[in-house]
C-alpha positions as MATLAB code, in Angstrom:
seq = 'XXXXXXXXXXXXXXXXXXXXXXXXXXXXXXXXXXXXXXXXXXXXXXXXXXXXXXXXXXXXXXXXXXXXXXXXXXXXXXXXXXXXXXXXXXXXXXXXXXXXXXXXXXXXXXXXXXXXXXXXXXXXXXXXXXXXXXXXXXXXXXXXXXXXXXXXXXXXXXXXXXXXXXXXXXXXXXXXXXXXXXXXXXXXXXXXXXXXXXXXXXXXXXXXXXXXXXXXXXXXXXXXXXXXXXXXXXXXXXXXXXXXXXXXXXXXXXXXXXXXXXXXXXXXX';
ca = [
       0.000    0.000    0.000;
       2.740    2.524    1.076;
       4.663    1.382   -2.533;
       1.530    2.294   -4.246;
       0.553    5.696   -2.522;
       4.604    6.710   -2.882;
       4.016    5.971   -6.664;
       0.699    7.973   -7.051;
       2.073   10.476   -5.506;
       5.173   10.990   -7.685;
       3.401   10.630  -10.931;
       0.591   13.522   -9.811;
       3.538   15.244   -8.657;
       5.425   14.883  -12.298;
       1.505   15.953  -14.016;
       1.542   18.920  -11.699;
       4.859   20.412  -12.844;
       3.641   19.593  -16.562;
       0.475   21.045  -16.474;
       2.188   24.616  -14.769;
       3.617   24.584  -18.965;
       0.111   25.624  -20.406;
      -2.547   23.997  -22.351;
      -0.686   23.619  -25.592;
       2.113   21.658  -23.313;
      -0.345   19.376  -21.165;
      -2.510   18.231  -23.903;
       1.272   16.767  -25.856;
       2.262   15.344  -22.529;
      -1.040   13.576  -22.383;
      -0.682   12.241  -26.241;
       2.240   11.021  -25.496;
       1.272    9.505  -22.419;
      -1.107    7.764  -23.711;
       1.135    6.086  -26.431;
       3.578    5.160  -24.044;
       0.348    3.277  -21.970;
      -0.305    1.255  -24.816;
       3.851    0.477  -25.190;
       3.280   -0.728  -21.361;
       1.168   -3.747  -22.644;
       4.032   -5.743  -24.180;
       6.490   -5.018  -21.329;
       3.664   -5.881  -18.481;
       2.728   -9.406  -20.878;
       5.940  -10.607  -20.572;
       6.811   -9.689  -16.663;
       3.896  -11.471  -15.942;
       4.837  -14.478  -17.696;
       8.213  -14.005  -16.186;
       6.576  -13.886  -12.813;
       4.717  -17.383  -13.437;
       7.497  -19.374  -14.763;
       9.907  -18.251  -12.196;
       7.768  -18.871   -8.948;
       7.035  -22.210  -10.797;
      10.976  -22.760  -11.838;
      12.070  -21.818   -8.441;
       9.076  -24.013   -6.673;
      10.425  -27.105   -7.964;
      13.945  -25.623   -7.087;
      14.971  -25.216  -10.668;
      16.894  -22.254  -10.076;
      18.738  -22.621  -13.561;
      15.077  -23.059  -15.342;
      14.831  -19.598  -13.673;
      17.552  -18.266  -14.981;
      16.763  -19.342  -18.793;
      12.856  -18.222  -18.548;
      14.145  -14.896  -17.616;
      16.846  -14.277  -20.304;
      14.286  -15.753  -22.585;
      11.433  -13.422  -21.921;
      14.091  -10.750  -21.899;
      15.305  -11.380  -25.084;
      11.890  -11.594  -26.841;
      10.852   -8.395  -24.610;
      13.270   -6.422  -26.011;
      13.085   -7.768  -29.742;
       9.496   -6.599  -29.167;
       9.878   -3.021  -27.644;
      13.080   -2.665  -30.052;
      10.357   -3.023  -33.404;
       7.753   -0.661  -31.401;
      10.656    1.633  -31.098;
      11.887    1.997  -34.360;
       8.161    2.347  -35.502;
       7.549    5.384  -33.211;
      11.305    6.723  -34.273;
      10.164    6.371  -37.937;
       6.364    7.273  -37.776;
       6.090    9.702  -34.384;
       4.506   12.648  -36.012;
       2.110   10.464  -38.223;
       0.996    8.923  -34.719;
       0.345   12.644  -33.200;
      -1.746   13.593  -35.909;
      -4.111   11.156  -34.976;
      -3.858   13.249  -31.533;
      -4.100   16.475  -32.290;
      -4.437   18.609  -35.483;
      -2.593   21.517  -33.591;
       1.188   22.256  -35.074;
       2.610   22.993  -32.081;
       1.287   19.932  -30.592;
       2.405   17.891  -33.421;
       6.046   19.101  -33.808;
       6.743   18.728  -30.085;
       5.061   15.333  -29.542;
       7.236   13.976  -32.520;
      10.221   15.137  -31.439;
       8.951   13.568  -27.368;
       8.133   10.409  -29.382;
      11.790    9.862  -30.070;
      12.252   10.519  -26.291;
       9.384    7.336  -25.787;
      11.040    5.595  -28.248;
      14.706    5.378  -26.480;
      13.009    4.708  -23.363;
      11.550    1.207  -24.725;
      14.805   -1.192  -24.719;
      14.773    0.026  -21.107;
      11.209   -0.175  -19.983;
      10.989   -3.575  -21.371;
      13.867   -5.181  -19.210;
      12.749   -3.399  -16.338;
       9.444   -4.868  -16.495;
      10.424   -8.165  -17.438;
      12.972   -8.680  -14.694;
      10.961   -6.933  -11.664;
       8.361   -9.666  -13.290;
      10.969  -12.164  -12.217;
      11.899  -11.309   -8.924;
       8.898  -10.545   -7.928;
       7.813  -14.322   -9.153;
      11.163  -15.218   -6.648;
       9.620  -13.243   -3.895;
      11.730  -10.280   -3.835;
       9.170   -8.082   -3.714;
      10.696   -5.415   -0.895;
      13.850   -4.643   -3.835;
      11.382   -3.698   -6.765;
       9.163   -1.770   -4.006;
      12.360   -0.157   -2.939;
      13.740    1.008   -6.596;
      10.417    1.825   -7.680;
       9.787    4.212   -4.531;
      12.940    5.573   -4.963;
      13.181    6.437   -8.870;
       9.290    7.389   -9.272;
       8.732    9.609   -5.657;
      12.002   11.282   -5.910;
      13.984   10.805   -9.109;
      11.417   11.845  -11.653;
       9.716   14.937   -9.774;
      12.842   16.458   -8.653;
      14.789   16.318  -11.998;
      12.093   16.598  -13.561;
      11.221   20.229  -11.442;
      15.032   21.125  -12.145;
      15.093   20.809  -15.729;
      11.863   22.496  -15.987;
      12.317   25.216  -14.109;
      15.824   25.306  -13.525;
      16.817   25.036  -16.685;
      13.779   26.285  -18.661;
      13.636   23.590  -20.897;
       9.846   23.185  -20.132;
       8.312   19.827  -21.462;
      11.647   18.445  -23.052;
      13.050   18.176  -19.974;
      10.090   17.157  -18.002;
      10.219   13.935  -20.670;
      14.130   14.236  -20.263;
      13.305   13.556  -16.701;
      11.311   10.792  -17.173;
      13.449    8.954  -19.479;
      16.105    9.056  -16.923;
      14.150    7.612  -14.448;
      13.200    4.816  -16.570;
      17.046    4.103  -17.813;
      17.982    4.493  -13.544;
      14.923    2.038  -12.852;
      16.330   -0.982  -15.136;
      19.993   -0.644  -13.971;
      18.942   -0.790  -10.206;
      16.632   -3.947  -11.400;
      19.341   -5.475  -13.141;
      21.634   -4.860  -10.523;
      19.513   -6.382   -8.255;
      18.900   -9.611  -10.566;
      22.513   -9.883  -11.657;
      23.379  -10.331   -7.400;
      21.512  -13.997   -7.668;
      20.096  -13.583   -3.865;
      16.653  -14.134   -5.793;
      17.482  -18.055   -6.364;
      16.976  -18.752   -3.203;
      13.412  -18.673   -2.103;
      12.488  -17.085    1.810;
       9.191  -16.647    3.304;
       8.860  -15.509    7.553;
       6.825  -18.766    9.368;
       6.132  -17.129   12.840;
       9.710  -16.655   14.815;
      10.994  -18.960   12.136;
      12.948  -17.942    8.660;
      12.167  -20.798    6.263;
      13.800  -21.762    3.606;
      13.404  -23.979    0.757;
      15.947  -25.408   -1.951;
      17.703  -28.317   -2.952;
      20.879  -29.938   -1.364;
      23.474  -32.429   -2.644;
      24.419  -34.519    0.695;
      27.031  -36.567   -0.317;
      27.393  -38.333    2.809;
      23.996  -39.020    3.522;
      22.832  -42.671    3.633;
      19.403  -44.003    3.050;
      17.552  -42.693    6.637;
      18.351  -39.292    7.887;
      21.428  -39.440    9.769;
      23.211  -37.482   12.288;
      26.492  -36.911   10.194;
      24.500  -36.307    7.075;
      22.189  -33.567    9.623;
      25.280  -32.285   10.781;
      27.343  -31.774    7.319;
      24.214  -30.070    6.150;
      24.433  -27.574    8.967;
      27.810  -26.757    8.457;
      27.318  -26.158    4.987;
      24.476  -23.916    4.830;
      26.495  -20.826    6.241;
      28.211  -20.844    2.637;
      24.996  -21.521    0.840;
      22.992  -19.084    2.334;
      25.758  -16.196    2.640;
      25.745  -16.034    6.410;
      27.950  -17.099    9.058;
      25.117  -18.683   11.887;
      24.229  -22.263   12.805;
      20.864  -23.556   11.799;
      18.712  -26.006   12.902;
      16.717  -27.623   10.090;
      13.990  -30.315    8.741;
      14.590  -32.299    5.901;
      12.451  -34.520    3.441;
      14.485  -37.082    1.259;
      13.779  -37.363   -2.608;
      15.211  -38.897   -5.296;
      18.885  -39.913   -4.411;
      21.152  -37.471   -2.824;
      18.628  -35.029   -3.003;
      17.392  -33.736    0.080;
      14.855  -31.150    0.417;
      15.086  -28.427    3.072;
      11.579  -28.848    4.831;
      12.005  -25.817    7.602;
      14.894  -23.888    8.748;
      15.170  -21.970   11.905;
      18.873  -19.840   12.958;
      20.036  -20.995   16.282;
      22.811  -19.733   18.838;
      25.984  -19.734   16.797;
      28.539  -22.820   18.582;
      31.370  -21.546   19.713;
      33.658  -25.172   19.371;
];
């Protein structure tokens, strides 16, 4: 709720500082805007398909299917927003016209259009891979960047260009396409770190974990020395240096499933 209100309030925020332009200036924003809506469709299709095959990928703790449905989605993503780009670089004062019939409002929109049109490589893989970590549960990252680019980023660079710099709805869209281009490299940072293979959820008191395990030493019935290997391990698998005290559930041979996971006291021997 807070992510959405934070949002809401820096887009009204970026309308505000357009509409203080004039008429002439709001209504080409507003064009524009509403071509770069429908451009949203193909970047939102594939994040949500992204989102589905990676909670289903990392549910049956295929973190490498992961991995390939979101390259895969990315690729086509971009292929896709790549071909509406070119069309809006090639065609963006043919699509105003169908706007407005106003000159003004048709020379500026075509030159924002090229603005929109740069902006769709990025939109696309920023949509596509918040899709996927989202789908891994990282939820509180994509909050965080999206908070952060769209409450502060766009308004207030968008507010210096404007009337800083008196470049009036150029830089207002200047402002907006560096959000976007900030947005994807703080999402791709954020996929690129891998912490989104590894699937957490809060039970209680507990932190729960789920993946798969190859326990070399274990035998055929859950054994101390397999139990206690495990716990050693985890500290390197999991990026942290505590003890844990754990469930498991055996599967197909070596495989061992991690069934609960709670931190204990750390042993000092």
């Amino acid at each position: 709720a807070l992510e959405q209100l934070a949002m809401r309030i820096g887009m009204i925020a970026f309308s505000v500082i357009i509409a203080t332009l004039g008429e002439t200036s709001y209504a080409t924003h507003q064009a524009c805007m509403n071509v770069l809506t429908m451009s949203y469709m193909i970047g939102q299709a594939f994040a949500v398909s992204s989102t589905t095959m990676v909670g289903q990928s990392l549910g049956k703790v295929r973190s490498d299917m992961a991995v390939f449905y979101c390259r895969a989605s990315s690729m086509i993503g971009v292929l896709a927003s790549g071909t509406l780009a070119f069309i809006m670089l090639c065609f963006g004062r043919e699509i105003m016209t169908l706007y407005s019939s106003d000159p003004q409002i048709i020379d500026c929109g075509a030159y924002i259009m090229k603005v929109v049109a740069l902006i769709q490589p990025f939109q696309g893989i920023q949509f596509i891979l918040a899709g996927g970590l989202r789908g891994a549960g990282d939820t509180k990252s994509t909050a965080l960047v999206s908070v952060v680019t769209i409450f502060f980023l766009r308004p207030v660079l968008a507010a210096i260009l404007v009337f800083g710099f008196d470049m009036g709805i150029k830089g207002a869209w200047y402002a907006y396409m560096a959000d976007q281009i900030t947005r994807s490299l703080l999402i791709y940072l954020r996929y690129m770190q891998g912490k989104w293979k590894v699937i957490r959820f809060n039970v209680g008191r507990k932190t729960a974990a789920r993946g798969w395990v190859n326990l070399k030493s274990a035998g055929p019935l859950i054994s101390q020395k397999a139990l206690h290997f495990f716990v050693r391990m985890l500290p390197k698998e999991f990026g942290c240096r505590r003890y844990f005290r754990c469930g498991l559930k055996r599967r197909q041979g070596s495989q061992w499933q991690v069934l609960w996971l709670c931190s204990v006291k750390r042993q000092t021997a």
